[in-house]
XYZ file of C-alpha atoms in Angstrom:
531
model
C -71.083 -103.911 47.956
C -68.406 -105.887 46.118
C -68.584 -103.598 43.070
C -67.181 -100.673 45.119
C -64.467 -102.607 46.979
C -61.665 -101.857 44.428
C -62.462 -98.129 44.545
C -62.532 -98.134 48.360
C -59.154 -99.915 48.505
C -57.692 -97.335 46.067
C -58.978 -94.393 48.152
C -57.597 -96.029 51.286
C -54.151 -96.340 49.705
C -54.250 -92.675 48.601
C -55.197 -91.538 52.135
C -52.406 -93.657 53.630
C -49.895 -92.201 51.174
C -50.938 -88.619 51.977
C -50.822 -89.346 55.721
C -47.376 -90.937 55.527
C -46.122 -88.011 53.388
C -47.420 -85.531 55.966
C -45.626 -87.444 58.743
C -42.314 -87.411 56.875
C -42.148 -83.635 56.290
C -41.537 -81.170 59.120
C -43.787 -78.356 60.251
C -41.878 -75.755 58.234
C -41.992 -77.925 55.151
C -45.766 -78.253 55.525
C -46.002 -74.465 55.559
C -43.915 -74.205 52.412
C -46.002 -76.933 50.823
C -49.238 -75.042 51.564
C -47.758 -71.842 50.138
C -46.655 -73.712 47.039
C -50.088 -75.260 46.549
C -51.736 -71.847 46.947
C -49.376 -70.369 44.363
C -50.103 -73.255 42.005
C -53.848 -72.780 42.415
C -53.477 -69.045 41.832
C -51.466 -69.635 38.648
C -54.038 -72.116 37.352
C -56.825 -69.673 38.179
C -54.880 -66.919 36.439
C -54.506 -68.984 33.289
C -58.236 -69.642 33.286
C -59.116 -65.964 33.813
C -56.588 -64.885 31.197
C -58.241 -67.199 28.706
C -61.624 -65.534 29.323
C -60.197 -62.006 29.835
C -61.115 -61.666 33.529
C -58.276 -59.227 34.190
C -59.618 -58.131 37.582
C -58.262 -61.448 38.890
C -54.810 -59.844 38.944
C -55.914 -57.751 41.931
C -56.453 -60.834 44.117
C -52.892 -60.930 45.604
C -53.032 -57.205 46.354
C -56.423 -57.565 48.030
C -55.222 -60.527 50.102
C -52.092 -58.645 51.165
C -54.124 -55.586 52.170
C -56.584 -57.718 54.156
C -53.690 -59.446 55.921
C -52.067 -56.092 56.735
C -55.308 -54.538 57.980
C -56.178 -57.520 60.169
C -52.665 -57.625 61.648
C -52.036 -53.887 62.045
C -55.502 -52.398 62.447
C -54.649 -48.871 63.712
C -51.794 -48.518 61.209
C -54.213 -49.308 58.388
C -55.259 -45.640 58.605
C -51.860 -44.771 57.161
C -52.614 -46.966 54.159
C -55.955 -45.183 53.786
C -54.212 -41.797 54.007
C -51.875 -42.772 51.182
C -54.624 -44.154 48.946
C -57.277 -41.446 49.373
C -55.927 -38.610 47.158
C -55.222 -41.097 44.349
C -58.541 -42.957 44.663
C -60.861 -42.975 41.652
C -64.643 -42.674 41.737
C -66.630 -45.519 40.171
C -70.330 -44.941 39.530
C -73.216 -47.260 38.808
C -76.922 -46.517 38.831
C -77.795 -45.266 42.311
C -74.363 -46.093 43.716
C -70.893 -44.543 43.741
C -67.715 -45.547 45.545
C -64.149 -44.285 45.642
C -61.700 -47.114 44.923
C -59.638 -48.262 46.851
C -60.110 -45.892 49.795
C -63.772 -46.535 50.635
C -63.574 -50.362 50.497
C -60.565 -50.069 52.813
C -62.566 -47.849 55.164
C -65.426 -50.352 55.195
C -63.098 -53.273 55.970
C -61.361 -51.328 58.744
C -64.706 -50.263 60.221
C -66.036 -53.839 60.255
C -62.854 -55.253 61.829
C -62.717 -52.474 64.418
C -66.368 -52.906 65.425
C -65.847 -56.690 65.473
C -62.874 -56.236 67.799
C -64.817 -53.922 70.113
C -67.795 -56.280 70.189
C -65.766 -59.318 71.266
C -63.092 -57.645 73.397
C -65.177 -54.883 74.957
C -61.974 -52.897 75.473
C -61.850 -49.239 74.489
C -60.562 -46.228 76.379
C -63.521 -44.609 78.137
C -61.684 -41.276 78.045
C -62.254 -41.193 74.292
C -65.955 -42.045 74.472
C -66.607 -39.476 77.206
C -64.528 -36.736 75.575
C -66.578 -33.629 74.625
C -65.842 -34.018 70.904
C -66.910 -37.672 70.976
C -70.081 -36.829 72.914
C -70.998 -34.080 70.430
C -70.346 -36.474 67.548
C -72.461 -39.255 69.064
C -75.360 -36.858 69.683
C -75.147 -35.719 66.065
C -75.140 -39.324 64.798
C -78.109 -40.232 67.013
C -80.111 -37.319 65.616
C -79.072 -38.363 62.104
C -80.491 -41.832 62.835
C -83.753 -40.317 64.090
C -84.137 -38.157 60.979
C -83.437 -41.209 58.805
C -86.624 -42.729 60.217
C -88.663 -39.612 59.377
C -86.975 -39.050 56.020
C -88.650 -38.333 52.696
C -86.530 -41.184 51.300
C -85.549 -43.629 54.048
C -83.264 -45.708 51.818
C -81.210 -42.692 50.689
C -80.964 -41.408 54.262
C -79.717 -44.705 55.652
C -77.155 -44.899 52.852
C -75.986 -41.444 53.928
C -75.741 -42.526 57.584
C -73.800 -45.699 56.780
C -71.362 -43.782 54.577
C -70.785 -41.291 57.405
C -70.097 -44.172 59.791
C -67.379 -45.659 57.593
C -65.658 -42.264 57.630
C -66.109 -41.436 61.320
C -65.535 -44.806 63.018
C -62.164 -45.619 61.405
C -60.783 -42.092 61.025
C -61.907 -40.671 64.368
C -62.478 -43.469 66.882
C -59.655 -45.681 65.620
C -57.619 -42.585 64.755
C -57.437 -41.476 68.396
C -55.940 -44.879 69.223
C -53.341 -44.501 66.466
C -52.387 -40.927 67.362
C -51.658 -41.772 70.993
C -48.229 -42.255 69.466
C -47.950 -38.683 68.212
C -45.302 -39.610 65.645
C -48.068 -41.398 63.749
C -49.662 -37.997 63.142
C -46.572 -37.042 61.150
C -46.765 -40.318 59.235
C -50.421 -39.690 58.374
C -49.804 -36.120 57.205
C -46.699 -37.172 55.275
C -48.380 -40.025 53.404
C -51.459 -37.976 52.573
C -49.277 -35.052 51.476
C -47.154 -37.297 49.246
C -50.173 -38.644 47.367
C -51.754 -35.202 47.146
C -48.507 -33.790 45.742
C -48.596 -36.477 43.045
C -52.082 -35.255 42.114
C -50.862 -31.631 42.150
C -47.998 -32.464 39.780
C -50.315 -34.315 37.384
C -52.959 -31.567 37.503
C -50.367 -28.826 36.967
C -48.837 -30.623 33.985
C -52.273 -31.135 32.434
C -53.140 -27.488 33.119
C -49.849 -26.387 31.537
C -50.506 -28.532 28.457
C -53.628 -26.421 27.888
C -51.696 -23.191 28.206
C -53.026 -22.507 31.732
C -56.360 -21.552 30.174
C -58.720 -20.436 32.948
C -61.610 -22.444 31.514
C -59.612 -25.641 32.057
C -58.698 -24.816 35.678
C -61.969 -26.417 36.813
C -61.204 -29.819 35.280
C -57.431 -30.392 35.176
C -57.501 -32.314 38.482
C -59.854 -34.999 37.165
C -60.245 -37.961 37.639
C -58.787 -37.640 41.145
C -61.045 -34.743 42.210
C -64.448 -33.843 40.797
C -63.719 -30.137 40.457
C -61.391 -27.351 41.501
C -63.277 -26.531 44.719
C -62.777 -29.984 46.283
C -59.181 -29.987 45.032
C -58.525 -26.564 46.567
C -60.243 -27.536 49.830
C -58.028 -30.631 50.209
C -54.865 -28.608 49.618
C -55.990 -25.869 52.017
C -56.795 -28.469 54.684
C -53.323 -29.991 54.513
C -51.211 -26.848 54.041
C -50.999 -25.660 57.708
C -50.021 -29.142 58.941
C -47.328 -29.461 56.267
C -46.109 -25.982 57.261
C -45.728 -27.205 60.843
C -43.596 -30.201 59.860
C -41.483 -28.068 57.518
C -40.642 -25.668 60.367
C -40.131 -28.503 62.843
C -37.729 -30.443 60.621
C -35.724 -27.366 59.623
C -35.535 -26.188 63.235
C -34.304 -29.528 64.527
C -32.122 -30.397 61.517
C -33.783 -33.782 61.130
C -31.874 -34.400 57.929
C -31.324 -32.681 54.625
C -33.508 -35.099 52.662
C -36.433 -34.790 55.074
C -36.193 -30.998 55.048
C -36.040 -30.940 51.245
C -39.057 -33.273 51.058
C -41.051 -31.043 53.432
C -40.114 -27.919 51.487
C -40.991 -29.594 48.168
C -44.384 -30.654 49.553
C -45.007 -27.137 50.861
C -44.039 -25.541 47.532
C -46.171 -27.961 45.512
C -49.205 -27.448 47.743
C -48.897 -23.658 47.516
C -48.621 -23.958 43.731
C -51.643 -26.247 43.606
C -53.620 -23.908 45.858
C -52.943 -20.911 43.613
C -53.679 -22.785 40.389
C -56.862 -24.313 41.810
C -58.524 -20.896 41.406
C -60.688 -21.825 44.396
C -61.583 -18.546 46.070
C -63.045 -20.313 49.100
C -59.769 -22.202 49.590
C -57.750 -18.984 49.387
C -59.966 -17.289 51.972
C -59.865 -20.298 54.308
C -56.048 -20.390 54.349
C -55.870 -16.678 55.150
C -58.343 -17.156 58.013
C -56.348 -20.134 59.334
C -53.096 -18.185 59.509
C -55.056 -15.259 60.962
C -56.070 -17.663 63.738
C -52.382 -18.323 64.403
C -51.797 -14.587 64.865
C -54.757 -14.248 67.238
C -53.676 -17.214 69.350
C -50.101 -15.951 69.575
C -51.363 -12.554 70.758
C -52.469 -14.466 73.860
C -55.461 -12.239 74.547
C -58.077 -13.199 77.114
C -61.299 -14.934 76.153
C -63.303 -11.865 77.173
C -61.298 -9.754 74.736
C -62.164 -12.082 71.859
C -65.849 -12.085 72.844
C -65.948 -8.295 72.994
C -64.134 -7.968 69.671
C -66.517 -10.436 68.035
C -69.541 -8.626 69.473
C -68.297 -5.268 68.159
C -67.629 -6.810 64.741
C -71.079 -8.439 64.641
C -72.821 -5.184 65.580
C -70.796 -3.288 62.987
C -71.703 -5.757 60.243
C -75.381 -5.692 61.260
C -75.519 -1.891 61.153
C -73.724 -1.783 57.805
C -75.495 -4.766 56.246
C -77.517 -2.809 53.705
C -74.459 -0.863 52.571
C -72.395 -4.060 52.306
C -75.030 -5.850 50.214
C -75.424 -2.767 48.016
C -71.692 -2.732 47.351
C -71.702 -6.454 46.548
C -74.586 -6.029 44.105
C -72.707 -3.295 42.249
C -69.704 -5.580 41.749
C -69.930 -7.013 38.211
C -66.468 -8.585 38.061
C -66.838 -12.232 36.977
C -64.405 -15.078 37.628
C -61.224 -14.635 35.643
C -57.791 -16.057 34.999
C -56.388 -12.770 36.249
C -55.674 -13.261 39.958
C -56.692 -9.733 41.009
C -59.946 -9.912 39.030
C -60.653 -13.414 40.334
C -60.248 -12.239 43.927
C -62.453 -9.221 43.211
C -65.195 -11.539 41.906
C -65.596 -13.089 45.372
C -68.179 -10.429 46.298
C -70.028 -10.423 42.960
C -73.553 -11.608 43.805
C -75.221 -10.201 40.708
C -73.556 -11.648 37.580
C -71.083 -14.344 38.692
C -72.927 -17.625 38.044
C -70.973 -19.551 40.667
C -71.797 -17.075 43.429
C -75.423 -16.539 42.384
C -76.056 -20.289 42.077
C -74.695 -20.743 45.570
C -77.217 -18.170 46.832
C -79.919 -20.050 44.908
C -79.037 -23.306 46.693
C -79.054 -21.576 50.077
C -82.445 -20.011 49.374
C -83.809 -23.467 48.522
C -82.345 -24.896 51.735
C -84.008 -22.167 53.789
C -87.339 -22.740 52.049
C -87.104 -26.477 52.742
C -86.203 -25.762 56.370
C -89.227 -23.492 56.820
C -91.497 -26.295 55.636
C -89.976 -28.928 57.945
C -88.110 -27.081 60.717
C -87.794 -29.916 63.246
C -86.849 -33.129 61.430
C -86.002 -31.780 57.987
C -86.392 -33.778 54.802
C -83.939 -36.506 55.756
C -80.152 -36.921 55.464
C -78.924 -37.006 51.874
C -82.249 -35.963 50.321
C -81.518 -32.316 49.460
C -80.197 -33.010 45.949
C -83.398 -34.791 44.893
C -85.744 -32.345 46.632
C -84.537 -28.768 46.231
C -85.513 -28.385 42.547
C -89.142 -27.602 43.379
C -88.051 -24.767 45.685
C -86.064 -22.807 43.112
C -87.430 -19.386 42.204
C -87.145 -18.164 38.635
C -85.418 -14.945 39.712
C -82.741 -16.967 41.573
C -81.941 -19.391 38.764
C -78.729 -19.088 36.744
C -77.301 -20.591 33.574
C -75.913 -23.488 35.615
C -79.104 -24.184 37.605
C -80.533 -27.681 37.361
C -83.471 -29.634 38.746
C -81.628 -32.945 38.580
C -79.427 -32.381 41.641
C -76.357 -33.494 39.690
C -74.281 -30.320 40.029
C -73.597 -30.211 43.746
C -75.768 -30.047 46.821
C -76.397 -27.173 49.248
C -72.848 -25.813 48.862
C -72.683 -25.483 52.642
C -71.914 -27.745 55.592
C -74.291 -25.579 57.636
C -77.319 -25.230 55.346
C -77.268 -28.963 54.508
C -78.145 -30.209 58.025
C -80.567 -27.297 58.452
C -82.616 -28.418 55.442
C -82.146 -32.175 55.871
C -82.204 -32.561 59.674
C -83.910 -29.430 60.973
C -82.776 -27.149 63.779
C -81.435 -29.995 66.001
C -79.375 -31.302 63.079
C -77.925 -27.868 62.421
C -77.112 -27.336 66.107
C -75.544 -30.769 66.665
C -73.522 -30.555 63.455
C -72.241 -27.076 64.314
C -71.566 -28.195 67.894
C -69.064 -30.795 66.633
C -67.093 -28.034 64.900
C -67.324 -25.570 67.801
C -66.401 -28.120 70.484
C -63.434 -29.349 68.426
C -62.242 -25.764 68.002
C -62.482 -25.066 71.747
C -60.730 -28.345 72.598
C -57.972 -27.526 70.095
C -57.302 -24.177 71.766
C -57.386 -25.882 75.174
C -54.948 -28.576 74.030
C -52.566 -25.929 72.720
C -52.649 -23.911 75.947
C -52.293 -26.740 78.462
C -49.981 -29.215 76.680
C -46.579 -29.234 78.379
C -44.390 -30.128 75.401
C -44.216 -27.046 73.176
C -43.723 -29.068 70.012
C -46.892 -31.069 70.645
C -48.739 -27.900 71.661
C -47.771 -26.246 68.386
C -48.802 -29.364 66.493
C -52.251 -29.059 68.091
C -52.426 -25.426 66.978
C -51.398 -26.104 63.382
C -53.752 -29.090 63.089
C -56.515 -26.836 64.418
C -55.548 -24.315 61.732
C -55.971 -27.087 59.156
C -59.435 -27.871 60.499
C -60.264 -24.162 60.542
C -59.700 -23.999 56.791
C -62.568 -26.436 56.399
C -64.787 -24.787 59.017
C -64.517 -21.638 56.878
C -64.726 -23.508 53.569
C -67.835 -25.246 54.874
C -69.784 -21.997 54.637
C -69.375 -22.080 50.856
C -68.984 -25.742 49.922
C -69.815 -29.223 51.171
C -67.371 -32.137 50.909
C -67.604 -34.217 54.092
C -69.726 -36.718 52.167
C -66.625 -37.634 50.136
C -63.532 -39.552 51.192
C -61.212 -36.878 49.760
C -62.047 -34.466 52.593
C -63.726 -36.674 55.206
C -60.642 -38.870 55.765
C -58.166 -36.075 56.617
C -60.840 -34.001 58.385
C -61.861 -36.694 60.877
C -58.276 -37.910 61.267
C -57.151 -34.388 62.200
C -60.057 -34.126 64.620
C -58.752 -37.368 66.169
C -55.270 -35.810 66.455
C -56.701 -32.909 68.461
C -58.548 -35.289 70.799
C -55.501 -37.570 71.206
C -53.310 -34.613 72.186
C -55.968 -33.298 74.565
C -56.335 -36.677 76.310
C -52.866 -38.204 76.279
C -50.282 -35.415 76.050
C -48.694 -34.458 79.397
C -50.183 -31.222 80.686
C -48.773 -28.153 82.373
C -49.345 -27.796 86.080
C -51.419 -24.919 87.421
C -48.390 -22.715 88.071
C -47.177 -23.095 84.485
C -50.662 -22.419 83.142
C -50.806 -19.208 85.140
C -47.403 -17.815 84.164
C -46.048 -19.009 80.818
C -48.716 -18.790 78.076
C -46.224 -18.710 75.214
C -44.510 -15.337 75.306
C -41.731 -16.285 72.869
C -41.940 -16.410 69.064
C -43.444 -19.717 67.966
C -40.291 -21.025 66.277
C -38.549 -21.118 69.673
C -41.203 -23.441 71.049
C -40.327 -26.544 69.029
C -38.858 -29.346 71.119
C -38.715 -33.091 70.705
C -41.984 -34.234 69.144
C -43.215 -37.044 71.386
C -45.508 -37.759 74.262
C -43.536 -38.415 77.422
C -46.053 -40.911 78.792
C -44.464 -44.341 78.295
C -47.848 -46.059 78.619
C -49.064 -44.427 75.419
C -46.284 -45.493 73.053
C -48.008 -48.533 71.650
C -50.834 -48.572 69.156
C -52.800 -51.491 70.532
C -56.508 -50.992 71.114
C -57.185 -51.156 74.814
């Protein structure tokens, strides 16, 4: 049509001009031109958003940078997650809550990792067939089955998906990262740095209120929901930080590094004390008790016999023990001695009695559905009907908004039945056994001691898990599964002692004489690429 001929000629001239311009500039100049155009578009978009007060637009460059980093350095993205987790903030909407930025990062890493596995099909079979991985897969399969039989299928599948974005990146990708054992130090260091920032802020806030005991439960907000999660995170990290403090001082890695390790250790101890979390205190004592037992180098039969004697003694004295606990009327207090004494108060201390109330509800729910349970993640919305009037306390609620079962062991029992309880506990038990095995058969003493101290860190949560439940949150799930990955990486990839060494050495010297150069000697395991 003649009416459109002038417009067509104009468009043709514009195309020719653009094509000739592209031919005159070099490849590098084209790159710079694209970057410049992107910057110009971003500035124009920023002006528009500023006009209408869309301030979230300012996060676009940060998000793009993070996505670029994660896609380019996938295993190392766990270090970014470690740094961001303690400082992450919880955002809630109706029926949905997410910790920002840690959980979006975990989701992105999970998707990219699964995408990579799907198209490359390359992953070390040693990891998949490892006992810890097998126990974890069995537990996840049973979780999937109980999602299908759940009282609330939607809630249960949300629970399963959230567990996957913790386990897949932190454990299955974590083992790949920690093949280079120096990355374990980077992970612990970055997590410790952010956690120390939280400790400093919480301590200053606590001090501004005159260290009033009533404020000890809330001074760590908004980073942690309450003092128990805060104390559990500190307890989990403390043994690993202790290891790196001793290692760096022993090997004179530098004054600044040693000072940084000591400062982190001192801050974490301070935070642990001021958290007033009795469960955290107990768990740390048990963890360092484990160190003593391992260093005694007793036979497995000796431990079994000692445990059997202890169990029989407790069973025979159970009535007397409970009677003594019931007579204890010391409530929680700002006085350290009184606060410790209140641990066994099961008559007047609301925190302790409410915990017993939640456990009683979990047992009642289990008795009603012993095989499949009520479904993953459903306890909070279900247990209210199972509360007995004589078990209720001043802090009891039917809304399920003040915690869940308060136990990593009663939760799967009530939500996933006996198989759920057994498979969940099996993950902990198998990891513990593998950790001891890794310590005993790893040739490099420094790496062996790292395995022991990481196992001590995990032990703090195995103990804490009797009294509280935090693996549904990023604050504890990220370091917990990452440390589990460290144990597995050491067990698989660290050079092992030969049979003669296994039969004769078994660590007779004090532990501080065992620290050598911290590295795996296998040259094939120095890279971080997913195979």
